[in-house]
Amino acid sequence: MTVSPHPFTADVARNLTLNPQSPVHSVPVQPSRGVLSPLGIEQVRIDSGFWASMQTLNSTDMIQHCEEWMERLGWIGNFDAVVDGRIVADRQGREFSDSDVYKLMEAMAWEVGRIGDTALDARFEALVDRIEPVQEPDGYLNTRFGRTGQQPRYSDLEWGHELYCYGHLLQAAVARGRTRGLDDRFVKIARRAADHVCDAFGPDGIQSVCGHAEIEVALVEFGRMTGQARYIDQAKLFVDRRGHGVLKDIEFGRAYYQDDEPIRDSVVLRGHSVRATYLAAGAIDLSIERGDDELLGAVRSQMDNTLARRTYITGGMGAHHEGESFGADFELPSDRAYAETCAGIGSIMTNYRLLLATGDMKYADVIERTMYNVLATSPGEDGRSFFYANTLHQREPGIVPAIGEVSARASASMRAPWFAVSCCPTNVARTVASLGAYLATSTADGVQVLQYATGEIGAELMGGAVALRVVTDYPNDGTVTVTVSQTIDEAWTIGLRVPAWAGESAVLRVRGEERQAGPGLVEVAGPFAVGDVVELVLPLDVRVVRPDVRVDALRGQVAFERGPLVLCVESVDAPSVSKVDELRVAGTPTVGEGGAVSVPMLSIGLPDRAWPFAADTAAVAVGGSTQVPLVPYNRWGNRGPSTMRVWIPTSSDVVAGG
Ligand SMILES: [Zn+2]
């Protein structure tokens, strides 16, 4: 066994090779080429710890919660209303509500595949029973359009979301097909719908696109699963058509739906952040299947620029409430952060595809950051309330949402059980259910552990089956112990990702040998015997983080991170002040018992002034500094209304001692 001194590097065009094994796995993404191959949820099992708890919460509460709400609000009932002939009078929810039923079904399908829950499987089938009769003979399937008394089919491509809904139908069918096989009834429904889309929007069909990208990424994956090039051809038509002004100009401009310029010509993600990331994910998939390295390079560059200039410290994307969109470069205000949960999930989708294509660990770093600080932030500890927008600065304590009421606003001040536009809860549910697929990958002769959780990883290498047992209390503890539980005679490698945030401080231990490791992918070469152990120790000191000077909204402030977690200060932990805005960082952080983090902070008096601009700041220190706890951002808002800051001012604006 030797330790490779070189972090993994990869060049997109040079290293793209056909996946050597390409077996069908229970994965949301199965590219036919790429540096890394995905492992399915049947191969990566999470046993305990942070993500196991989240998956259990999904299993016990989140999925059921989403189903109950959509039953109660009649979003599922819309399908019955079509069958009963009363849909025109009775339809409930927004024009895209069908999509949330499909996202729920995707979550259910992955969950059934993950744990074999027969009761949940029956609930899935019961939904199929209600959806199947709504599909028309030509494959059209939507509760909102096309019947007498409704708007005609495809009469509102800008806002109608018909193709978007098909996209989620197809992704749910991918989850079902990859866990149950292609003969499944729901897969057949999706196949008829996909054929219909190709008929209606093909070379001789409607020469346009959907106002909300999503069908592209779904068609490519459905094409991969079914082996039908037709669906990938159709995705290419959609990707190529967008950007030429095929949709109407609107108040937000065509950039809102990325119809302002072709994706091949863009330099950075812009417009509606969920639309932008979904489109990027679809374009990457298309580029992989068509060997289009120019397109892959373009999207990769757009994501790189977006990460460098338009992404919050949490991994959140989208600085504007208006249009739920990206702002300009370095426009990242904390108190007006939109950072929609779905945009974080769209970022995970896009970065995961870039990771598989390129092997560049930078993208796994982004996935980790976004998983811990956006995906995990949305659901409350009850699994029955969610953040839609993810502010980084709560100025006023939130208002406790009324039980059983739909929140009219995405930017609710606390987690809400449901929203008028409720895309985020079902998106969280489907992502958490399939999370195992994002944790590890394989190559012909190696396994790469990319995200750390206690569990089992199995992979089929060129030389045969291997398996690893991973034990860790990450992110509470930085030690990750990987034990070989199944091996082959041939040499193979175990790769471990050392996040960029670890700098040069990570330590790798292999059979008594200890050395600095990473950042990047650190590979340990076998051959291995069963019981061989590789141990990685990641540094969990609290890091003080400063913003790029161009982020004006953050000047004079610092943030704190520990491992992959962004920390924040919450007013429930600082009873000496009425709001966290009265706190100034006055020292360095310390880690105490059980990983509790605190920082010395000054309280300042904030005298009211008739006019808030003057020669001095009026910030006056009150008393000495006290230790104020910092908590993981993803857990904020679980202890009642509070004010909260991720970026905390230093004491440089305090003009006089009190
Ligand atoms: Zn959303």
PDB file of C-alpha atoms in Angstrom, residues 374-604:
ATOM      1  CA  VAL A 374     -28.753  25.453   2.141  1.00  0.00           C
ATOM      2  CA  LEU A 375     -30.300  22.000   1.767  1.00  0.00           C
ATOM      3  CA  ALA A 376     -30.015  21.232   5.484  1.00  0.00           C
ATOM      4  CA  THR A 377     -31.122  24.735   6.490  1.00  0.00           C
ATOM      5  CA  SER A 378     -34.509  24.596   4.815  1.00  0.00           C
ATOM      6  CA  PRO A 379     -36.278  21.939   6.889  1.00  0.00           C
ATOM      7  CA  GLY A 380     -36.968  22.654  10.544  1.00  0.00           C
ATOM      8  CA  GLU A 381     -36.184  20.111  13.221  1.00  0.00           C
ATOM      9  CA  ASP A 382     -39.799  18.947  13.031  1.00  0.00           C
ATOM     10  CA  GLY A 383     -39.491  18.064   9.333  1.00  0.00           C
ATOM     11  CA  ARG A 384     -42.771  19.906   8.847  1.00  0.00           C
ATOM     12  CA  SER A 385     -41.667  23.479   8.203  1.00  0.00           C
ATOM     13  CA  PHE A 386     -39.303  24.882   5.616  1.00  0.00           C
ATOM     14  CA  PHE A 387     -37.386  27.950   4.570  1.00  0.00           C
ATOM     15  CA  TYR A 388     -38.022  28.935   0.983  1.00  0.00           C
ATOM     16  CA  ALA A 389     -35.701  31.953   0.916  1.00  0.00           C
ATOM     17  CA  ASN A 390     -32.590  31.723   3.069  1.00  0.00           C
ATOM     18  CA  THR A 391     -31.621  35.100   4.450  1.00  0.00           C
ATOM     19  CA  LEU A 392     -28.201  35.576   6.007  1.00  0.00           C
ATOM     20  CA  HIS A 393     -29.353  38.400   8.257  1.00  0.00           C
ATOM     21  CA  GLN A 394     -32.675  38.454  10.086  1.00  0.00           C
ATOM     22  CA  ARG A 395     -33.163  42.044  11.291  1.00  0.00           C
ATOM     23  CA  GLU A 396     -36.479  41.583  13.092  1.00  0.00           C
ATOM     24  CA  PRO A 397     -37.620  38.506  15.000  1.00  0.00           C
ATOM     25  CA  GLY A 398     -39.818  36.413  12.748  1.00  0.00           C
ATOM     26  CA  ILE A 399     -43.520  35.833  13.228  1.00  0.00           C
ATOM     27  CA  VAL A 400     -44.607  32.315  14.181  1.00  0.00           C
ATOM     28  CA  PRO A 401     -46.642  31.048  11.238  1.00  0.00           C
ATOM     29  CA  ALA A 402     -50.202  30.037  11.996  1.00  0.00           C
ATOM     30  CA  ILE A 403     -50.585  26.272  12.144  1.00  0.00           C
ATOM     31  CA  GLY A 404     -52.256  24.926   9.075  1.00  0.00           C
ATOM     32  CA  GLU A 405     -52.025  28.143   7.070  1.00  0.00           C
ATOM     33  CA  VAL A 406     -50.357  28.477   3.721  1.00  0.00           C
ATOM     34  CA  SER A 407     -47.665  31.146   3.700  1.00  0.00           C
ATOM     35  CA  ALA A 408     -48.395  33.638   0.957  1.00  0.00           C
ATOM     36  CA  ARG A 409     -44.784  34.712   0.794  1.00  0.00           C
ATOM     37  CA  ALA A 410     -41.639  32.887  -0.154  1.00  0.00           C
ATOM     38  CA  SER A 411     -39.688  35.166   2.166  1.00  0.00           C
ATOM     39  CA  ALA A 412     -41.499  34.110   5.321  1.00  0.00           C
ATOM     40  CA  SER A 413     -39.719  35.309   8.435  1.00  0.00           C
ATOM     41  CA  MET A 414     -39.626  31.829   9.943  1.00  0.00           C
ATOM     42  CA  ARG A 415     -39.912  28.365   8.471  1.00  0.00           C
ATOM     43  CA  ALA A 416     -43.461  27.828   7.225  1.00  0.00           C
ATOM     44  CA  PRO A 417     -45.334  24.547   6.798  1.00  0.00           C
ATOM     45  CA  TRP A 418     -46.331  25.279   3.240  1.00  0.00           C
ATOM     46  CA  PHE A 419     -46.283  28.049   0.641  1.00  0.00           C
ATOM     47  CA  ALA A 420     -48.602  29.291  -2.075  1.00  0.00           C
ATOM     48  CA  VAL A 421     -45.684  28.486  -4.392  1.00  0.00           C
ATOM     49  CA  SER A 422     -44.308  25.451  -2.607  1.00  0.00           C
ATOM     50  CA  CYS A 423     -41.503  24.183  -4.799  1.00  0.00           C
ATOM     51  CA  CYS A 424     -38.931  23.908  -2.018  1.00  0.00           C
ATOM     52  CA  PRO A 425     -40.314  21.288   0.429  1.00  0.00           C
ATOM     53  CA  THR A 426     -40.734  18.594  -2.228  1.00  0.00           C
ATOM     54  CA  ASN A 427     -37.359  19.505  -3.708  1.00  0.00           C
ATOM     55  CA  VAL A 428     -35.729  18.970  -0.314  1.00  0.00           C
ATOM     56  CA  ALA A 429     -37.565  15.655   0.088  1.00  0.00           C
ATOM     57  CA  ARG A 430     -36.466  14.226  -3.267  1.00  0.00           C
ATOM     58  CA  THR A 431     -32.872  15.350  -2.783  1.00  0.00           C
ATOM     59  CA  VAL A 432     -32.555  13.962   0.743  1.00  0.00           C
ATOM     60  CA  ALA A 433     -34.057  10.633  -0.346  1.00  0.00           C
ATOM     61  CA  SER A 434     -31.426  10.261  -3.087  1.00  0.00           C
ATOM     62  CA  LEU A 435     -28.563  11.737  -1.083  1.00  0.00           C
ATOM     63  CA  GLY A 436     -26.559   8.515  -0.969  1.00  0.00           C
ATOM     64  CA  ALA A 437     -25.820   8.936  -4.661  1.00  0.00           C
ATOM     65  CA  TYR A 438     -23.949  12.171  -3.989  1.00  0.00           C
ATOM     66  CA  LEU A 439     -21.514  10.746  -1.435  1.00  0.00           C
ATOM     67  CA  ALA A 440     -19.103   8.596  -3.402  1.00  0.00           C
ATOM     68  CA  THR A 441     -18.010   7.703  -6.934  1.00  0.00           C
ATOM     69  CA  SER A 442     -15.903   5.075  -8.643  1.00  0.00           C
ATOM     70  CA  THR A 443     -13.436   4.719 -11.492  1.00  0.00           C
ATOM     71  CA  ALA A 444     -12.192   1.538 -13.180  1.00  0.00           C
ATOM     72  CA  ASP A 445      -9.737   0.967 -10.365  1.00  0.00           C
ATOM     73  CA  GLY A 446     -10.792   3.084  -7.429  1.00  0.00           C
ATOM     74  CA  VAL A 447     -13.464   4.358  -5.071  1.00  0.00           C
ATOM     75  CA  GLN A 448     -13.665   8.043  -4.156  1.00  0.00           C
ATOM     76  CA  VAL A 449     -15.311   9.024  -0.876  1.00  0.00           C
ATOM     77  CA  LEU A 450     -16.423  12.604  -1.464  1.00  0.00           C
ATOM     78  CA  GLN A 451     -18.840  13.416   1.359  1.00  0.00           C
ATOM     79  CA  TYR A 452     -18.409  11.969   4.801  1.00  0.00           C
ATOM     80  CA  ALA A 453     -21.068   9.992   6.638  1.00  0.00           C
ATOM     81  CA  THR A 454     -21.087   6.757   8.585  1.00  0.00           C
ATOM     82  CA  GLY A 455     -22.155   3.902   6.359  1.00  0.00           C
ATOM     83  CA  GLU A 456     -21.224   1.391   3.683  1.00  0.00           C
ATOM     84  CA  ILE A 457     -19.926   1.994   0.181  1.00  0.00           C
ATOM     85  CA  GLY A 458     -19.804  -0.761  -2.395  1.00  0.00           C
ATOM     86  CA  ALA A 459     -18.484  -0.510  -5.943  1.00  0.00           C
ATOM     87  CA  GLU A 460     -17.869  -2.774  -8.897  1.00  0.00           C
ATOM     88  CA  LEU A 461     -14.371  -2.108 -10.205  1.00  0.00           C
ATOM     89  CA  MET A 462     -12.740  -3.592 -13.298  1.00  0.00           C
ATOM     90  CA  GLY A 463     -11.225  -6.303 -11.117  1.00  0.00           C
ATOM     91  CA  GLY A 464     -14.378  -7.067  -9.137  1.00  0.00           C
ATOM     92  CA  ALA A 465     -16.456  -5.894  -6.204  1.00  0.00           C
ATOM     93  CA  VAL A 466     -14.968  -3.891  -3.342  1.00  0.00           C
ATOM     94  CA  ALA A 467     -16.558  -2.357  -0.275  1.00  0.00           C
ATOM     95  CA  LEU A 468     -15.704   0.162   2.409  1.00  0.00           C
ATOM     96  CA  ARG A 469     -17.038   0.824   5.862  1.00  0.00           C
ATOM     97  CA  VAL A 470     -16.908   4.516   6.784  1.00  0.00           C
ATOM     98  CA  VAL A 471     -17.209   5.615  10.403  1.00  0.00           C
ATOM     99  CA  THR A 472     -17.284   9.268  11.407  1.00  0.00           C
ATOM    100  CA  ASP A 473     -19.129  11.798  13.507  1.00  0.00           C
ATOM    101  CA  TYR A 474     -18.570  14.425  10.830  1.00  0.00           C
ATOM    102  CA  PRO A 475     -19.227  17.366  10.863  1.00  0.00           C
ATOM    103  CA  ASN A 476     -19.068  17.357  14.682  1.00  0.00           C
ATOM    104  CA  ASP A 477     -15.755  15.544  14.552  1.00  0.00           C
ATOM    105  CA  GLY A 478     -13.106  15.674  11.842  1.00  0.00           C
ATOM    106  CA  THR A 479     -11.930  12.055  11.980  1.00  0.00           C
ATOM    107  CA  VAL A 480     -13.055   9.769   9.166  1.00  0.00           C
ATOM    108  CA  THR A 481     -12.115   6.096   9.470  1.00  0.00           C
ATOM    109  CA  VAL A 482     -12.385   4.010   6.320  1.00  0.00           C
ATOM    110  CA  THR A 483     -12.033   0.250   6.641  1.00  0.00           C
ATOM    111  CA  VAL A 484     -11.794  -2.131   3.704  1.00  0.00           C
ATOM    112  CA  SER A 485     -14.600  -4.672   4.100  1.00  0.00           C
ATOM    113  CA  GLN A 486     -14.353  -6.359   0.703  1.00  0.00           C
ATOM    114  CA  THR A 487     -11.418  -6.355  -1.693  1.00  0.00           C
ATOM    115  CA  ILE A 488      -9.901  -7.855  -4.825  1.00  0.00           C
ATOM    116  CA  ASP A 489      -6.458  -9.242  -5.634  1.00  0.00           C
ATOM    117  CA  GLU A 490      -5.615  -6.425  -8.040  1.00  0.00           C
ATOM    118  CA  ALA A 491      -4.391  -3.046  -6.903  1.00  0.00           C
ATOM    119  CA  TRP A 492      -7.054  -0.391  -6.482  1.00  0.00           C
ATOM    120  CA  THR A 493      -7.215   3.018  -4.854  1.00  0.00           C
ATOM    121  CA  ILE A 494      -9.203   4.600  -2.081  1.00  0.00           C
ATOM    122  CA  GLY A 495      -9.686   8.307  -2.692  1.00  0.00           C
ATOM    123  CA  LEU A 496     -10.643  10.730   0.036  1.00  0.00           C
ATOM    124  CA  ARG A 497     -11.594  14.334  -0.588  1.00  0.00           C
ATOM    125  CA  VAL A 498      -9.808  16.918   1.511  1.00  0.00           C
ATOM    126  CA  PRO A 499     -11.925  20.077   1.286  1.00  0.00           C
ATOM    127  CA  ALA A 500     -10.215  23.305   0.232  1.00  0.00           C
ATOM    128  CA  TRP A 501     -11.182  24.813   3.584  1.00  0.00           C
ATOM    129  CA  ALA A 502      -8.862  22.342   5.324  1.00  0.00           C
ATOM    130  CA  GLY A 503      -5.884  24.039   3.691  1.00  0.00           C
ATOM    131  CA  GLU A 504      -2.687  22.147   4.485  1.00  0.00           C
ATOM    132  CA  SER A 505      -3.918  20.967   7.882  1.00  0.00           C
ATOM    133  CA  ALA A 506      -5.530  17.618   7.094  1.00  0.00           C
ATOM    134  CA  VAL A 507      -3.697  14.483   8.203  1.00  0.00           C
ATOM    135  CA  LEU A 508      -3.836  11.078   6.534  1.00  0.00           C
ATOM    136  CA  ARG A 509      -2.926   7.926   8.476  1.00  0.00           C
ATOM    137  CA  VAL A 510      -2.229   4.681   6.675  1.00  0.00           C
ATOM    138  CA  ARG A 511      -0.691   1.735   8.574  1.00  0.00           C
ATOM    139  CA  GLY A 512       1.307   3.814  10.982  1.00  0.00           C
ATOM    140  CA  GLU A 513       2.364   6.285   8.328  1.00  0.00           C
ATOM    141  CA  GLU A 514       1.087   9.795   8.894  1.00  0.00           C
ATOM    142  CA  ARG A 515       1.360  12.758   6.566  1.00  0.00           C
ATOM    143  CA  GLN A 516      -0.230  16.031   5.546  1.00  0.00           C
ATOM    144  CA  ALA A 517      -2.920  15.497   2.940  1.00  0.00           C
ATOM    145  CA  GLY A 518      -4.631  17.566   0.286  1.00  0.00           C
ATOM    146  CA  PRO A 519      -6.512  19.692  -0.395  1.00  0.00           C
ATOM    147  CA  GLY A 520      -8.085  17.844  -3.294  1.00  0.00           C
ATOM    148  CA  LEU A 521      -8.517  14.128  -3.825  1.00  0.00           C
ATOM    149  CA  VAL A 522      -5.950  12.155  -1.854  1.00  0.00           C
ATOM    150  CA  GLU A 523      -5.545   8.647  -3.177  1.00  0.00           C
ATOM    151  CA  VAL A 524      -4.206   5.682  -1.278  1.00  0.00           C
ATOM    152  CA  ALA A 525      -3.112   2.847  -3.557  1.00  0.00           C
ATOM    153  CA  GLY A 526      -3.630  -0.823  -2.676  1.00  0.00           C
ATOM    154  CA  PRO A 527      -3.676  -3.762  -2.968  1.00  0.00           C
ATOM    155  CA  PHE A 528      -5.731  -3.917   0.201  1.00  0.00           C
ATOM    156  CA  ALA A 529      -6.661  -6.677   2.577  1.00  0.00           C
ATOM    157  CA  VAL A 530      -9.978  -6.827   4.385  1.00  0.00           C
ATOM    158  CA  GLY A 531      -9.569  -4.839   7.588  1.00  0.00           C
ATOM    159  CA  ASP A 532      -7.061  -2.341   6.187  1.00  0.00           C
ATOM    160  CA  VAL A 533      -7.752   1.092   7.590  1.00  0.00           C
ATOM    161  CA  VAL A 534      -7.257   4.542   6.112  1.00  0.00           C
ATOM    162  CA  GLU A 535      -7.905   7.420   8.446  1.00  0.00           C
ATOM    163  CA  LEU A 536      -8.356  11.067   7.547  1.00  0.00           C
ATOM    164  CA  VAL A 537      -8.389  13.805  10.169  1.00  0.00           C
ATOM    165  CA  LEU A 538      -9.852  17.092   9.011  1.00  0.00           C
ATOM    166  CA  PRO A 539      -9.143  20.208  11.069  1.00  0.00           C
ATOM    167  CA  LEU A 540     -12.220  21.562  12.811  1.00  0.00           C
ATOM    168  CA  ASP A 541     -10.775  24.798  14.151  1.00  0.00           C
ATOM    169  CA  VAL A 542     -13.127  27.708  13.760  1.00  0.00           C
ATOM    170  CA  ARG A 543     -12.100  29.747  10.744  1.00  0.00           C
ATOM    171  CA  VAL A 544     -12.532  33.500  10.563  1.00  0.00           C
ATOM    172  CA  VAL A 545     -13.615  34.366   7.032  1.00  0.00           C
ATOM    173  CA  ARG A 546     -13.412  37.764   5.333  1.00  0.00           C
ATOM    174  CA  PRO A 547     -15.263  38.798   2.197  1.00  0.00           C
ATOM    175  CA  ASP A 548     -13.725  39.914  -1.081  1.00  0.00           C
ATOM    176  CA  VAL A 549     -13.402  43.701  -0.895  1.00  0.00           C
ATOM    177  CA  ARG A 550     -15.813  44.042  -3.813  1.00  0.00           C
ATOM    178  CA  VAL A 551     -18.696  42.665  -1.749  1.00  0.00           C
ATOM    179  CA  ASP A 552     -19.651  46.103  -0.450  1.00  0.00           C
ATOM    180  CA  ALA A 553     -22.544  44.820   1.619  1.00  0.00           C
ATOM    181  CA  LEU A 554     -20.119  42.837   3.795  1.00  0.00           C
ATOM    182  CA  ARG A 555     -17.351  45.372   4.353  1.00  0.00           C
ATOM    183  CA  GLY A 556     -16.201  45.533   7.964  1.00  0.00           C
ATOM    184  CA  GLN A 557     -17.760  42.159   8.785  1.00  0.00           C
ATOM    185  CA  VAL A 558     -16.440  38.658   9.329  1.00  0.00           C
ATOM    186  CA  ALA A 559     -18.061  35.249   9.302  1.00  0.00           C
ATOM    187  CA  PHE A 560     -17.121  32.050  11.113  1.00  0.00           C
ATOM    188  CA  GLU A 561     -16.951  28.548   9.740  1.00  0.00           C
ATOM    189  CA  ARG A 562     -16.198  25.218  11.341  1.00  0.00           C
ATOM    190  CA  GLY A 563     -15.617  22.313   9.004  1.00  0.00           C
ATOM    191  CA  PRO A 564     -18.284  22.511   6.333  1.00  0.00           C
ATOM    192  CA  LEU A 565     -20.623  24.481   8.583  1.00  0.00           C
ATOM    193  CA  VAL A 566     -21.231  28.192   8.301  1.00  0.00           C
ATOM    194  CA  LEU A 567     -21.937  29.542  11.786  1.00  0.00           C
ATOM    195  CA  CYS A 568     -24.182  32.393  12.848  1.00  0.00           C
ATOM    196  CA  VAL A 569     -25.126  34.354  15.926  1.00  0.00           C
ATOM    197  CA  GLU A 570     -28.744  34.151  17.024  1.00  0.00           C
ATOM    198  CA  SER A 571     -30.362  36.541  19.485  1.00  0.00           C
ATOM    199  CA  VAL A 572     -31.700  33.702  21.656  1.00  0.00           C
ATOM    200  CA  ASP A 573     -28.046  33.098  22.552  1.00  0.00           C
ATOM    201  CA  ALA A 574     -27.307  36.742  23.346  1.00  0.00           C
ATOM    202  CA  PRO A 575     -29.848  37.791  26.006  1.00  0.00           C
ATOM    203  CA  SER A 576     -27.841  40.900  26.895  1.00  0.00           C
ATOM    204  CA  VAL A 577     -28.831  42.585  23.638  1.00  0.00           C
ATOM    205  CA  SER A 578     -32.231  43.142  22.090  1.00  0.00           C
ATOM    206  CA  LYS A 579     -30.949  42.355  18.599  1.00  0.00           C
ATOM    207  CA  VAL A 580     -27.800  40.750  17.253  1.00  0.00           C
ATOM    208  CA  ASP A 581     -27.113  43.989  15.366  1.00  0.00           C
ATOM    209  CA  GLU A 582     -25.828  45.375  18.675  1.00  0.00           C
ATOM    210  CA  LEU A 583     -22.934  42.896  18.692  1.00  0.00           C
ATOM    211  CA  ARG A 584     -19.376  43.516  17.508  1.00  0.00           C
ATOM    212  CA  VAL A 585     -16.683  40.862  17.192  1.00  0.00           C
ATOM    213  CA  ALA A 586     -13.982  41.639  19.731  1.00  0.00           C
ATOM    214  CA  GLY A 587     -11.724  38.584  19.779  1.00  0.00           C
ATOM    215  CA  THR A 588     -11.019  35.155  18.403  1.00  0.00           C
ATOM    216  CA  PRO A 589     -13.383  32.175  18.553  1.00  0.00           C
ATOM    217  CA  THR A 590     -12.909  29.246  20.891  1.00  0.00           C
ATOM    218  CA  VAL A 591     -14.297  25.718  20.807  1.00  0.00           C
ATOM    219  CA  GLY A 592     -15.491  24.373  24.142  1.00  0.00           C
ATOM    220  CA  GLU A 593     -17.247  21.269  25.442  1.00  0.00           C
ATOM    221  CA  GLY A 594     -19.032  19.234  22.796  1.00  0.00           C
ATOM    222  CA  GLY A 595     -17.861  21.532  20.022  1.00  0.00           C
ATOM    223  CA  ALA A 596     -19.688  24.577  21.331  1.00  0.00           C
ATOM    224  CA  VAL A 597     -18.254  27.658  19.638  1.00  0.00           C
ATOM    225  CA  SER A 598     -18.195  31.120  21.146  1.00  0.00           C
ATOM    226  CA  VAL A 599     -16.617  34.464  20.307  1.00  0.00           C
ATOM    227  CA  PRO A 600     -15.928  37.478  22.527  1.00  0.00           C
ATOM    228  CA  MET A 601     -18.243  40.260  21.479  1.00  0.00           C
ATOM    229  CA  LEU A 602     -18.848  43.827  22.553  1.00  0.00           C
ATOM    230  CA  SER A 603     -22.357  45.116  22.991  1.00  0.00           C
ATOM    231  CA  ILE A 604     -22.896  48.560  21.598  1.00  0.00           C
TER     232      ILE A 604
END
